[in-house]
PDB file of C-alpha atoms and ligand atoms in Angstrom:
ATOM      1  CA  MET A   1     -63.776 -85.496 102.116  1.00 94.00           C
ATOM      2  CA  LYS A   2     -63.731 -88.588  99.757  1.00 96.00           C
ATOM      3  CA  ILE A   3     -61.705 -91.801 101.481  1.00 98.00           C
ATOM      4  CA  ALA A   4     -61.067 -94.414  99.271  1.00 98.00           C
ATOM      5  CA  ILE A   5     -59.433 -97.838 100.688  1.00 98.00           C
ATOM      6  CA  TYR A   6     -57.059 -99.904  98.761  1.00 98.00           C
ATOM      7  CA  PRO A   7     -56.853-103.298 101.023  1.00 98.00           C
ATOM      8  CA  GLY A   8     -55.173-106.290 100.142  1.00 98.00           C
ATOM      9  CA  SER A   9     -52.314-108.507 101.256  1.00 98.00           C
ATOM     10  CA  PHE A  10     -48.957-106.766  99.488  1.00 98.00           C
ATOM     11  CA  ASP A  11     -47.248-110.019 100.329  1.00 98.00           C
ATOM     12  CA  PRO A  12     -45.050-108.000  99.029  1.00 98.00           C
ATOM     13  CA  VAL A  13     -45.960-105.037  97.242  1.00 98.00           C
ATOM     14  CA  THR A  14     -45.822-105.529  93.307  1.00 98.00           C
ATOM     15  CA  ASN A  15     -45.292-102.480  90.674  1.00 98.00           C
ATOM     16  CA  GLY A  16     -48.466-103.451  89.758  1.00 97.00           C
ATOM     17  CA  HIS A  17     -50.110-102.955  93.072  1.00 98.00           C
ATOM     18  CA  PHE A  18     -47.826 -99.089  92.952  1.00 98.00           C
ATOM     19  CA  ASP A  19     -49.696 -98.043  89.980  1.00 98.00           C
ATOM     20  CA  ILE A  20     -52.894 -98.353  91.279  1.00 98.00           C
ATOM     21  CA  ILE A  21     -52.178 -96.666  94.000  1.00 98.00           C
ATOM     22  CA  LYS A  22     -50.773 -93.666  92.146  1.00 98.00           C
ATOM     23  CA  ARG A  23     -53.847 -93.881  89.437  1.00 98.00           C
ATOM     24  CA  ALA A  24     -56.308 -94.411  92.512  1.00 98.00           C
ATOM     25  CA  ALA A  25     -54.738 -91.346  94.880  1.00 98.00           C
ATOM     26  CA  LYS A  26     -55.854 -88.904  91.737  1.00 97.00           C
ATOM     27  CA  LEU A  27     -59.192 -90.340  92.312  1.00 97.00           C
ATOM     28  CA  PHE A  28     -59.918 -89.338  96.038  1.00 98.00           C
ATOM     29  CA  ASP A  29     -59.190 -86.730  98.498  1.00 98.00           C
ATOM     30  CA  LYS A  30     -57.321 -89.811 100.221  1.00 98.00           C
ATOM     31  CA  LEU A  31     -56.445 -93.209  99.804  1.00 98.00           C
ATOM     32  CA  VAL A  32     -56.435 -95.218 102.700  1.00 98.00           C
ATOM     33  CA  VAL A  33     -53.826 -98.306 101.555  1.00 99.00           C
ATOM     34  CA  VAL A  34     -54.396-101.289 103.744  1.00 98.00           C
ATOM     35  CA  VAL A  35     -52.564-104.207 105.031  1.00 98.00           C
ATOM     36  CA  MET A  36     -55.204-107.213 105.645  1.00 98.00           C
ATOM     37  CA  VAL A  37     -55.541-110.395 106.271  1.00 97.00           C
ATOM     38  CA  ASN A  38     -56.450-112.958 103.685  1.00 97.00           C
ATOM     39  CA  LYS A  39     -57.326-116.568 105.166  1.00 95.00           C
ATOM     40  CA  SER A  40     -56.315-118.371 102.106  1.00 94.00           C
ATOM     41  CA  LYS A  41     -53.727-117.148 101.859  1.00 95.00           C
ATOM     42  CA  GLN A  42     -49.891-117.872 103.476  1.00 95.00           C
ATOM     43  CA  ALA A  43     -48.136-114.736 104.304  1.00 97.00           C
ATOM     44  CA  SER A  44     -44.057-114.675 103.853  1.00 97.00           C
ATOM     45  CA  PHE A  45     -44.017-111.427 105.409  1.00 98.00           C
ATOM     46  CA  SER A  46     -45.975-109.853 108.748  1.00 98.00           C
ATOM     47  CA  ILE A  47     -48.183-107.620 108.588  1.00 98.00           C
ATOM     48  CA  ASP A  48     -45.481-104.746 109.831  1.00 98.00           C
ATOM     49  CA  GLU A  49     -42.736-105.463 106.974  1.00 98.00           C
ATOM     50  CA  ARG A  50     -45.848-104.986 104.324  1.00 98.00           C
ATOM     51  CA  VAL A  51     -46.620-102.438 106.183  1.00 98.00           C
ATOM     52  CA  GLU A  52     -42.884-100.927 105.711  1.00 98.00           C
ATOM     53  CA  MET A  53     -42.165-101.660 102.633  1.00 98.00           C
ATOM     54  CA  LEU A  54     -45.614 -99.992 101.419  1.00 98.00           C
ATOM     55  CA  ARG A  55     -44.755 -96.658 103.302  1.00 98.00           C
ATOM     56  CA  ARG A  56     -41.131 -96.608 102.042  1.00 98.00           C
ATOM     57  CA  VAL A  57     -42.543 -96.939  98.486  1.00 98.00           C
ATOM     58  CA  THR A  58     -45.429 -94.689  98.652  1.00 98.00           C
ATOM     59  CA  GLU A  59     -43.273 -92.004 100.655  1.00 97.00           C
ATOM     60  CA  GLY A  60     -43.871 -88.763  98.989  1.00 91.00           C
ATOM     61  CA  ILE A  61     -47.111 -89.516  97.224  1.00 95.00           C
ATOM     62  CA  PRO A  62     -49.789 -86.955  98.069  1.00 93.00           C
ATOM     63  CA  LYS A  63     -52.702 -87.851  99.978  1.00 97.00           C
ATOM     64  CA  VAL A  64     -51.802 -91.575 100.275  1.00 98.00           C
ATOM     65  CA  GLU A  65     -51.551 -93.408 103.818  1.00 98.00           C
ATOM     66  CA  VAL A  66     -51.014 -97.090 104.859  1.00 98.00           C
ATOM     67  CA  ASP A  67     -52.300 -98.769 107.338  1.00 98.00           C
ATOM     68  CA  SER A  68     -52.732-102.632 108.671  1.00 98.00           C
ATOM     69  CA  TYR A  69     -56.124-104.457 109.859  1.00 98.00           C
ATOM     70  CA  THR A  70     -57.187-107.706 111.166  1.00 98.00           C
ATOM     71  CA  GLY A  71     -60.577-107.706 110.910  1.00 98.00           C
ATOM     72  CA  LEU A  72     -63.542-107.658 108.277  1.00 98.00           C
ATOM     73  CA  LEU A  73     -62.865-105.086 105.416  1.00 98.00           C
ATOM     74  CA  ALA A  74     -66.660-103.422 105.636  1.00 98.00           C
ATOM     75  CA  GLU A  75     -65.884-103.024 109.050  1.00 98.00           C
ATOM     76  CA  TYR A  76     -62.789-100.882 108.421  1.00 98.00           C
ATOM     77  CA  ALA A  77     -64.553 -98.682 106.121  1.00 98.00           C
ATOM     78  CA  ARG A  78     -66.921 -97.402 108.328  1.00 97.00           C
ATOM     79  CA  GLU A  79     -64.424 -96.986 110.451  1.00 97.00           C
ATOM     80  CA  ARG A  80     -62.280 -94.924 108.743  1.00 97.00           C
ATOM     81  CA  HIS A  81     -66.156 -93.363 107.031  1.00 97.00           C
ATOM     82  CA  ALA A  82     -64.314 -94.491 103.678  1.00 98.00           C
ATOM     83  CA  CYS A  83     -66.755 -94.440 100.645  1.00 95.00           C
ATOM     84  CA  THR A  84     -65.294 -96.301  97.874  1.00 98.00           C
ATOM     85  CA  VAL A  85     -62.889 -99.301  97.817  1.00 98.00           C
ATOM     86  CA  VAL A  86     -60.799-100.020  94.756  1.00 98.00           C
ATOM     87  CA  LYS A  87     -59.037-102.898  93.097  1.00 98.00           C
ATOM     88  CA  GLY A  88     -56.999-104.087  90.587  1.00 97.00           C
ATOM     89  CA  LEU A  89     -58.473-105.786  87.828  1.00 96.00           C
ATOM     90  CA  ARG A  90     -56.027-108.258  86.371  1.00 93.00           C
ATOM     91  CA  ALA A  91     -57.229-110.839  83.829  1.00 82.00           C
ATOM     92  CA  VAL A  92     -60.640-112.241  83.222  1.00 80.00           C
ATOM     93  CA  SER A  93     -59.607-114.671  86.131  1.00 79.00           C
ATOM     94  CA  ASP A  94     -59.719-112.508  89.383  1.00 87.00           C
ATOM     95  CA  TYR A  95     -63.476-111.013  88.112  1.00 91.00           C
ATOM     96  CA  GLU A  96     -65.439-113.942  89.458  1.00 92.00           C
ATOM     97  CA  TYR A  97     -63.881-113.607  92.946  1.00 94.00           C
ATOM     98  CA  GLU A  98     -63.349-109.713  92.921  1.00 95.00           C
ATOM     99  CA  PHE A  99     -66.939-109.328  92.593  1.00 95.00           C
ATOM    100  CA  GLN A 100     -68.326-111.679  94.849  1.00 96.00           C
ATOM    101  CA  MET A 101     -66.093-110.199  97.356  1.00 97.00           C
ATOM    102  CA  ALA A 102     -67.871-105.711  96.496  1.00 98.00           C
ATOM    103  CA  LEU A 103     -70.934-107.976  96.807  1.00 97.00           C
ATOM    104  CA  ALA A 104     -70.559-109.250 100.008  1.00 98.00           C
ATOM    105  CA  ASN A 105     -68.481-106.066 101.313  1.00 98.00           C
ATOM    106  CA  ARG A 106     -71.452-103.890  99.785  1.00 97.00           C
ATOM    107  CA  ARG A 107     -73.938-106.311 102.006  1.00 97.00           C
ATOM    108  CA  LEU A 108     -71.973-105.909 105.269  1.00 98.00           C
ATOM    109  CA  ASN A 109     -72.266-102.050 104.710  1.00 97.00           C
ATOM    110  CA  PRO A 110     -73.909-100.504 101.964  1.00 96.00           C
ATOM    111  CA  ASN A 111     -72.725 -97.621 101.674  1.00 93.00           C
ATOM    112  CA  LEU A 112     -69.370 -99.095  99.954  1.00 97.00           C
ATOM    113  CA  GLU A 113     -68.600 -99.133  96.794  1.00 97.00           C
ATOM    114  CA  THR A 114     -66.230-100.974  95.025  1.00 98.00           C
ATOM    115  CA  ILE A 115     -64.950 -99.670  92.068  1.00 98.00           C
ATOM    116  CA  PHE A 116     -62.162-101.423  89.559  1.00 97.00           C
ATOM    117  CA  LEU A 117     -58.893-100.378  87.658  1.00 97.00           C
ATOM    118  CA  PRO A 118     -57.858-102.737  85.081  1.00 96.00           C
ATOM    119  CA  ALA A 119     -54.487-103.031  85.734  1.00 96.00           C
ATOM    120  CA  ARG A 120     -52.182-102.194  82.758  1.00 96.00           C
ATOM    121  CA  GLY A 121     -50.968-104.230  80.171  1.00 95.00           C
ATOM    122  CA  GLU A 122     -47.573-105.190  81.177  1.00 95.00           C
ATOM    123  CA  TYR A 123     -48.573-105.964  84.901  1.00 95.00           C
ATOM    124  CA  GLN A 124     -51.656-108.414  83.264  1.00 93.00           C
ATOM    125  CA  PHE A 125     -49.721-111.422  84.915  1.00 91.00           C
ATOM    126  CA  LEU A 126     -47.632-109.927  88.238  1.00 96.00           C
ATOM    127  CA  SER A 127     -48.034-111.283  91.313  1.00 96.00           C
ATOM    128  CA  SER A 128     -46.777-111.364  94.668  1.00 97.00           C
ATOM    129  CA  SER A 129     -46.537-115.376  94.160  1.00 96.00           C
ATOM    130  CA  ALA A 130     -45.191-114.607  91.281  1.00 96.00           C
ATOM    131  CA  VAL A 131     -42.186-112.270  92.801  1.00 98.00           C
ATOM    132  CA  LYS A 132     -42.165-115.008  95.839  1.00 97.00           C
ATOM    133  CA  GLU A 133     -41.458-117.911  93.899  1.00 97.00           C
ATOM    134  CA  ILE A 134     -38.625-116.210  91.662  1.00 97.00           C
ATOM    135  CA  ALA A 135     -36.798-114.756  94.228  1.00 97.00           C
ATOM    136  CA  ARG A 136     -36.368-117.804  96.826  1.00 96.00           C
ATOM    137  CA  TYR A 137     -34.195-118.925  93.359  1.00 96.00           C
ATOM    138  CA  GLY A 138     -32.535-116.020  92.891  1.00 95.00           C
ATOM    139  CA  GLY A 139     -34.285-115.177  90.111  1.00 96.00           C
ATOM    140  CA  GLU A 140     -34.134-111.599  88.563  1.00 96.00           C
ATOM    141  CA  ILE A 141     -37.234-109.184  89.975  1.00 97.00           C
ATOM    142  CA  SER A 142     -36.450-105.912  88.985  1.00 97.00           C
ATOM    143  CA  TYR A 143     -39.058-105.647  86.797  1.00 97.00           C
ATOM    144  CA  MET A 144     -41.841-106.885  89.537  1.00 98.00           C
ATOM    145  CA  VAL A 145     -41.093-104.631  92.052  1.00 98.00           C
ATOM    146  CA  PRO A 146     -40.661-101.142  93.542  1.00 98.00           C
ATOM    147  CA  LYS A 147     -36.664-100.756  93.174  1.00 98.00           C
ATOM    148  CA  ILE A 148     -36.630 -99.330  96.820  1.00 98.00           C
ATOM    149  CA  ILE A 149     -37.343-102.699  98.217  1.00 98.00           C
ATOM    150  CA  GLU A 150     -36.332-105.271  95.419  1.00 98.00           C
ATOM    151  CA  LYS A 151     -32.885-105.317  97.598  1.00 97.00           C
ATOM    152  CA  ASP A 152     -34.879-106.687 100.951  1.00 96.00           C
ATOM    153  CA  ILE A 153     -37.269-108.943  99.106  1.00 97.00           C
ATOM    154  CA  ALA A 154     -34.157-110.712  97.309  1.00 97.00           C
ATOM    155  CA  GLU A 155     -32.233-111.215 100.385  1.00 96.00           C
ATOM    156  CA  ARG A 156     -35.170-111.535 102.161  1.00 95.00           C
ATOM    157  CA  LEU A 157     -36.170-114.226 100.222  1.00 95.00           C
ATOM    158  CA  LYS A 158     -33.482-116.112  98.618  1.00 90.00           C
ATOM    159  CA  ILE A 159     -32.780-119.793  99.989  1.00 86.00           C
ATOM    160  CA  LYS A 160     -29.912-120.092 101.465  1.00 77.00           C
TER     161      LYS A 160
HETATM  162  O1  LIG B   1     -53.891-109.343  98.214  1.00 83.86           O
HETATM  163  P1  LIG B   1     -55.290-110.277  98.260  1.00 83.86           P
HETATM  164  O2  LIG B   1     -54.893-111.394  99.256  1.00 83.86           O
HETATM  165  O3  LIG B   1     -56.443-110.632  97.096  1.00 83.86           O
HETATM  166  O4  LIG B   1     -56.530-109.549  99.239  1.00 83.86           O
HETATM  167  C1  LIG B   1     -57.880-109.737 100.229  1.00 83.86           C
HETATM  168  C2  LIG B   1     -58.124-109.081 100.869  1.00 83.86           C
HETATM  169  C3  LIG B   1     -57.141-109.040 102.004  1.00 83.86           C
HETATM  170  C4  LIG B   1     -58.421-107.558 100.471  1.00 83.86           C
HETATM  171  C5  LIG B   1     -59.537-109.836 101.538  1.00 83.86           C
HETATM  172  O5  LIG B   1     -59.024-110.844 102.232  1.00 83.86           O
HETATM  173  C6  LIG B   1     -60.356-108.697 102.644  1.00 83.86           C
HETATM  174  O6  LIG B   1     -61.043-108.119 102.763  1.00 83.86           O
HETATM  175  N1  LIG B   1     -60.301-109.611 104.334  1.00 83.86           N
HETATM  176  C7  LIG B   1     -60.166-109.266 105.444  1.00 83.86           C
HETATM  177  C8  LIG B   1     -61.412-110.181 105.555  1.00 83.86           C
HETATM  178  C9  LIG B   1     -62.848-109.277 104.769  1.00 83.86           C
HETATM  179  O7  LIG B   1     -63.810-108.270 105.017  1.00 83.86           O
HETATM  180  N2  LIG B   1     -63.152-110.620 103.785  1.00 83.86           N
HETATM  181  C10 LIG B   1     -63.826-110.785 102.812  1.00 83.86           C
HETATM  182  C11 LIG B   1     -65.217-110.921 103.461  1.00 83.86           C
HETATM  183  S1  LIG B   1     -66.260-111.018 101.991  1.00 83.86           S
END
């Protein structure tokens, strides 16, 4: 059974992430979307909130499971017997960081390969940070996040 992991902060999940989930799920027997901690980012949503949003968004997509983990990705992959890490790649600026992570993860777990799926054109400049910035000031985020969680994100982040 080929198990892949799609890790990220998902703070919150965007349409760009959702697109990668749907595309990656078609390539493996199981795709585990895992909310992890990125030490260089200050999260706005708790891990439980992020997991809950991802579960609502991915409900009904076959072969997708949502989980969270606060340790090393390479260790989690070992525990889950996963052979592949899936990452979405946007503009060239993502590349260096992602390449570095892929090499570090393979050093920590030699059985782990990373594959990159290119983000669709319309999502090249979409990020969770942009969603949060716009939502804080009450701007339009409907094209940025899945409809089922749009209202919750807007209400949760809007500066009152
Ligand atoms: O969505 P992000 O913030 O780009 O995701 C980055 C994330 C959470 C996947 C990365 O920070 C991560 O793997 N964190 C877990 C700890 C770890 O394994 N770090 C990598 C060592 S090179």
